[in-house]
Every structure is written in C-alpha cells, then in structure tokens.
C-alpha cells in the first residue's frame, strides 16, 4: 500500500538497447499510481514515437452511460507522462517527469471501448528534448493525445511534460 509523501521505488532501467516490457511497465505503474488499476487499460503498444493504450469503457462510465470526462482527462495526462518516462528509460535516464500544462477538447461522446494515442506535437520534439537534457540536464516536450472510439475521434488533448534535473 502506498504512503503519502513516500516515493515509490523506480522500475530498474531496461538493458541498454532493449525496450521496456509493456506488461511489466504497466504492472509497476499500477503499484506506483494506485488509480491506474481502475482506468481500464487493457494493453499498451509502442510503435516508433507512437504510444497507444487500448482501454475498456466500463470502469470509466459517467451517469449518462458514456465516458466520464474526468477519467478520460486523467488517462490523456497519464499517457503523456508514460510516453515521456518510457522515452527517457529507452535512453538510459531514470528521471522524474511532471506534467507542466495540459488541455483537452471533447469532440464526441465515448460510447464503447477505445484507444488513446500519444505522439510528439512536433517531429523534432524528441531530438530537441535530447539536446536540452544533454546541455542543461532538464527539458520539456509537448505531446498530443487522441482518443478514438472506433473511427470516431472523441477527444484531442495536449500536454507539456517537464523532465526534472537528476538529483
């Protein structure tokens, strides 16, 4: 059980050049952030700079029987945090990541299981983050998230994620 004010132990970094095991990362995430086990994350996939979650709607229902905006917002924010954390881990960095700014735009109700996709807002974003980490020891990246229910885009989100200095 997590205690307030006590950081959760970091997941050991993957072997150099090897990607994280998505299932192991999600198990660690559920321990580190207790809310995660209630979000309905069924699977996580990484394809290049794209990170995708497949989610079930049932634990995220609102009183109208559609997706609860607060849960969807939490998911978009957390997906961006995961993108940044996994990107850092892939490069051998064990750093703290925080969301600095986030916004969402709801476009259509979520009426079935869905997927969330996170990518850098700008193609050069990851390279710029790498340069800032090298030169300043900290950095920031803008990411976008899209929630798709079948072929319907239901939510667009954007977030700035800050990588804190080592220490």
mmCIF file of C-alpha atoms in Angstrom:
data_model
loop_
_atom_site.group_PDB
_atom_site.id
_atom_site.type_symbol
_atom_site.label_atom_id
_atom_site.label_comp_id
_atom_site.label_asym_id
_atom_site.label_seq_id
_atom_site.Cartn_x
_atom_site.Cartn_y
_atom_site.Cartn_z
ATOM 1 C CA UNK A 1 0.000 0.000 0.000
ATOM 2 C CA UNK A 2 1.334 3.431 -0.935
ATOM 3 C CA UNK A 3 2.048 6.024 1.723
ATOM 4 C CA UNK A 4 1.557 9.750 1.273
ATOM 5 C CA UNK A 5 4.867 11.569 0.843
ATOM 6 C CA UNK A 6 6.873 8.373 0.215
ATOM 7 C CA UNK A 7 8.116 7.961 -3.369
ATOM 8 C CA UNK A 8 7.545 4.574 -4.977
ATOM 9 C CA UNK A 9 10.757 2.729 -5.949
ATOM 10 C CA UNK A 10 11.751 3.222 -9.573
ATOM 11 C CA UNK A 11 11.476 0.380 -12.020
ATOM 12 C CA UNK A 12 15.022 -0.717 -12.956
ATOM 13 C CA UNK A 13 16.117 0.636 -16.346
ATOM 14 C CA UNK A 14 15.940 -1.833 -19.235
ATOM 15 C CA UNK A 15 19.135 -3.342 -20.591
ATOM 16 C CA UNK A 16 20.795 -0.860 -22.976
ATOM 17 C CA UNK A 17 19.211 -1.015 -26.412
ATOM 18 C CA UNK A 18 16.258 -3.115 -25.222
ATOM 19 C CA UNK A 19 12.737 -1.683 -24.990
ATOM 20 C CA UNK A 20 10.684 -1.878 -21.811
ATOM 21 C CA UNK A 21 8.386 -4.863 -21.442
ATOM 22 C CA UNK A 22 4.924 -3.203 -21.722
ATOM 23 C CA UNK A 23 3.248 -5.661 -19.331
ATOM 24 C CA UNK A 24 5.972 -5.228 -16.693
ATOM 25 C CA UNK A 25 5.816 -1.448 -17.038
ATOM 26 C CA UNK A 26 2.016 -1.456 -16.589
ATOM 27 C CA UNK A 27 2.302 -3.709 -13.500
ATOM 28 C CA UNK A 28 4.842 -1.299 -11.995
ATOM 29 C CA UNK A 29 2.624 1.672 -12.922
ATOM 30 C CA UNK A 30 -0.346 0.103 -11.103
ATOM 31 C CA UNK A 31 1.797 -0.199 -7.968
ATOM 32 C CA UNK A 32 3.274 3.298 -8.295
ATOM 33 C CA UNK A 33 -0.027 5.065 -9.062
ATOM 34 C CA UNK A 34 -2.954 3.248 -7.390
ATOM 35 C CA UNK A 35 -5.559 4.909 -9.640
ATOM 36 C CA UNK A 36 -4.109 3.113 -12.698
ATOM 37 C CA UNK A 37 -5.633 -0.271 -11.840
ATOM 38 C CA UNK A 38 -9.095 1.352 -12.108
ATOM 39 C CA UNK A 39 -8.608 3.052 -15.504
ATOM 40 C CA UNK A 40 -9.380 0.039 -17.698
ATOM 41 C CA UNK A 41 -6.032 -0.140 -19.520
ATOM 42 C CA UNK A 42 -6.187 -3.417 -21.450
ATOM 43 C CA UNK A 43 -2.920 -3.145 -23.409
ATOM 44 C CA UNK A 44 -0.059 -0.803 -24.252
ATOM 45 C CA UNK A 45 1.774 -0.716 -27.601
ATOM 46 C CA UNK A 46 4.746 1.314 -28.784
ATOM 47 C CA UNK A 47 5.434 1.879 -32.481
ATOM 48 C CA UNK A 48 8.301 4.306 -33.063
ATOM 49 C CA UNK A 49 7.278 7.612 -31.480
ATOM 50 C CA UNK A 50 3.641 6.485 -31.032
ATOM 51 C CA UNK A 51 2.423 5.098 -27.698
ATOM 52 C CA UNK A 52 -1.062 3.564 -27.683
ATOM 53 C CA UNK A 53 -3.319 2.275 -24.925
ATOM 54 C CA UNK A 54 -6.351 0.079 -25.547
ATOM 55 C CA UNK A 55 -8.959 0.791 -22.863
ATOM 56 C CA UNK A 56 -12.273 -0.597 -21.702
ATOM 57 C CA UNK A 57 -15.114 1.848 -21.186
ATOM 58 C CA UNK A 58 -16.919 0.129 -18.305
ATOM 59 C CA UNK A 59 -14.734 1.446 -15.421
ATOM 60 C CA UNK A 60 -14.873 4.938 -16.931
ATOM 61 C CA UNK A 61 -18.633 5.365 -17.320
ATOM 62 C CA UNK A 62 -20.429 8.530 -16.276
ATOM 63 C CA UNK A 63 -24.061 8.897 -15.190
ATOM 64 C CA UNK A 64 -25.153 9.056 -18.859
ATOM 65 C CA UNK A 65 -23.541 5.719 -19.755
ATOM 66 C CA UNK A 66 -20.721 7.304 -21.791
ATOM 67 C CA UNK A 67 -17.083 8.100 -20.993
ATOM 68 C CA UNK A 68 -16.560 10.221 -17.859
ATOM 69 C CA UNK A 69 -14.606 13.329 -18.862
ATOM 70 C CA UNK A 70 -12.553 13.356 -15.655
ATOM 71 C CA UNK A 71 -11.356 9.786 -16.211
ATOM 72 C CA UNK A 72 -10.590 10.486 -19.870
ATOM 73 C CA UNK A 73 -8.632 13.593 -18.898
ATOM 74 C CA UNK A 74 -6.639 11.623 -16.309
ATOM 75 C CA UNK A 75 -5.877 8.997 -18.961
ATOM 76 C CA UNK A 76 -4.600 11.506 -21.519
ATOM 77 C CA UNK A 77 -2.380 13.173 -18.914
ATOM 78 C CA UNK A 78 -1.011 9.852 -17.688
ATOM 79 C CA UNK A 79 -0.412 8.561 -21.218
ATOM 80 C CA UNK A 80 1.782 11.608 -21.924
ATOM 81 C CA UNK A 81 3.657 11.001 -18.680
ATOM 82 C CA UNK A 82 4.197 7.375 -19.723
ATOM 83 C CA UNK A 83 5.381 8.417 -23.202
ATOM 84 C CA UNK A 84 7.990 10.717 -21.666
ATOM 85 C CA UNK A 85 9.049 8.240 -18.979
ATOM 86 C CA UNK A 86 9.424 5.380 -21.484
ATOM 87 C CA UNK A 87 11.322 7.619 -23.913
ATOM 88 C CA UNK A 88 13.759 8.539 -21.119
ATOM 89 C CA UNK A 89 14.133 4.922 -19.979
ATOM 90 C CA UNK A 90 14.925 3.813 -23.518
ATOM 91 C CA UNK A 91 17.867 6.262 -23.448
ATOM 92 C CA UNK A 92 19.121 5.198 -20.014
ATOM 93 C CA UNK A 93 17.675 8.096 -17.987
ATOM 94 C CA UNK A 94 15.997 7.485 -14.619
ATOM 95 C CA UNK A 95 14.377 10.906 -14.179
ATOM 96 C CA UNK A 96 11.263 12.379 -12.673
ATOM 97 C CA UNK A 97 8.651 13.627 -15.127
ATOM 98 C CA UNK A 98 5.827 16.034 -14.286
ATOM 99 C CA UNK A 99 3.022 17.465 -16.346
ATOM 100 C CA UNK A 100 3.511 21.228 -16.611
ATOM 101 C CA UNK A 101 0.422 22.090 -18.651
ATOM 102 C CA UNK A 102 -2.481 20.111 -20.103
ATOM 103 C CA UNK A 103 -5.638 20.836 -22.072
ATOM 104 C CA UNK A 104 -8.395 18.757 -23.613
ATOM 105 C CA UNK A 105 -11.074 19.247 -26.227
ATOM 106 C CA UNK A 106 -14.055 16.893 -26.160
ATOM 107 C CA UNK A 107 -15.443 16.230 -29.647
ATOM 108 C CA UNK A 108 -17.889 13.308 -29.304
ATOM 109 C CA UNK A 109 -19.159 11.008 -26.553
ATOM 110 C CA UNK A 110 -17.201 7.833 -25.871
ATOM 111 C CA UNK A 111 -19.721 5.006 -26.282
ATOM 112 C CA UNK A 112 -17.558 1.853 -26.487
ATOM 113 C CA UNK A 113 -14.091 0.562 -25.721
ATOM 114 C CA UNK A 114 -11.491 2.928 -27.146
ATOM 115 C CA UNK A 115 -7.838 3.636 -27.799
ATOM 116 C CA UNK A 116 -5.633 6.559 -26.808
ATOM 117 C CA UNK A 117 -2.679 7.523 -28.976
ATOM 118 C CA UNK A 118 0.177 9.789 -27.855
ATOM 119 C CA UNK A 119 2.798 11.333 -30.154
ATOM 120 C CA UNK A 120 5.150 14.314 -30.015
ATOM 121 C CA UNK A 121 3.446 17.527 -31.109
ATOM 122 C CA UNK A 122 6.439 18.374 -33.332
ATOM 123 C CA UNK A 123 8.539 15.846 -35.230
ATOM 124 C CA UNK A 124 11.722 17.451 -33.854
ATOM 125 C CA UNK A 125 10.403 17.388 -30.254
ATOM 126 C CA UNK A 126 12.269 14.258 -29.112
ATOM 127 C CA UNK A 127 15.551 15.477 -30.630
ATOM 128 C CA UNK A 128 15.119 18.889 -29.001
ATOM 129 C CA UNK A 129 14.434 17.207 -25.652
ATOM 130 C CA UNK A 130 17.571 15.081 -26.024
ATOM 131 C CA UNK A 131 19.620 18.208 -26.783
ATOM 132 C CA UNK A 132 18.231 20.061 -23.730
ATOM 133 C CA UNK A 133 18.906 17.084 -21.459
ATOM 134 C CA UNK A 134 22.489 16.955 -22.710
ATOM 135 C CA UNK A 135 23.131 20.693 -22.408
ATOM 136 C CA UNK A 136 21.028 21.656 -19.354
ATOM 137 C CA UNK A 137 20.241 18.404 -17.571
ATOM 138 C CA UNK A 138 16.499 19.054 -17.850
ATOM 139 C CA UNK A 139 13.970 19.648 -20.593
ATOM 140 C CA UNK A 140 10.395 19.789 -21.744
ATOM 141 C CA UNK A 141 8.381 18.213 -24.545
ATOM 142 C CA UNK A 142 4.919 18.907 -25.979
ATOM 143 C CA UNK A 143 2.818 15.828 -26.699
ATOM 144 C CA UNK A 144 -0.617 15.304 -28.209
ATOM 145 C CA UNK A 145 -3.124 12.611 -27.389
ATOM 146 C CA UNK A 146 -6.121 11.470 -29.397
ATOM 147 C CA UNK A 147 -8.931 9.254 -28.142
ATOM 148 C CA UNK A 148 -10.575 7.127 -30.819
ATOM 149 C CA UNK A 149 -13.788 5.173 -30.347
ATOM 150 C CA UNK A 150 -13.819 3.042 -33.498
ATOM 151 C CA UNK A 151 -13.345 5.513 -36.371
ATOM 152 C CA UNK A 152 -14.613 8.486 -34.343
ATOM 153 C CA UNK A 153 -12.187 10.984 -32.835
ATOM 154 C CA UNK A 154 -13.779 11.757 -29.456
ATOM 155 C CA UNK A 155 -11.104 13.766 -27.672
ATOM 156 C CA UNK A 156 -7.962 15.698 -28.506
ATOM 157 C CA UNK A 157 -5.526 16.631 -25.772
ATOM 158 C CA UNK A 158 -2.177 18.367 -25.472
ATOM 159 C CA UNK A 159 0.334 18.417 -22.676
ATOM 160 C CA UNK A 160 3.754 19.807 -21.850
ATOM 161 C CA UNK A 161 5.854 17.384 -19.840
ATOM 162 C CA UNK A 162 8.901 18.545 -17.896
ATOM 163 C CA UNK A 163 11.888 16.301 -17.222
ATOM 164 C CA UNK A 164 13.419 17.355 -13.919
ATOM 165 C CA UNK A 165 17.167 17.518 -13.275
ATOM 166 C CA UNK A 166 18.855 14.454 -11.801
ATOM 167 C CA UNK A 167 19.178 14.568 -8.087
#
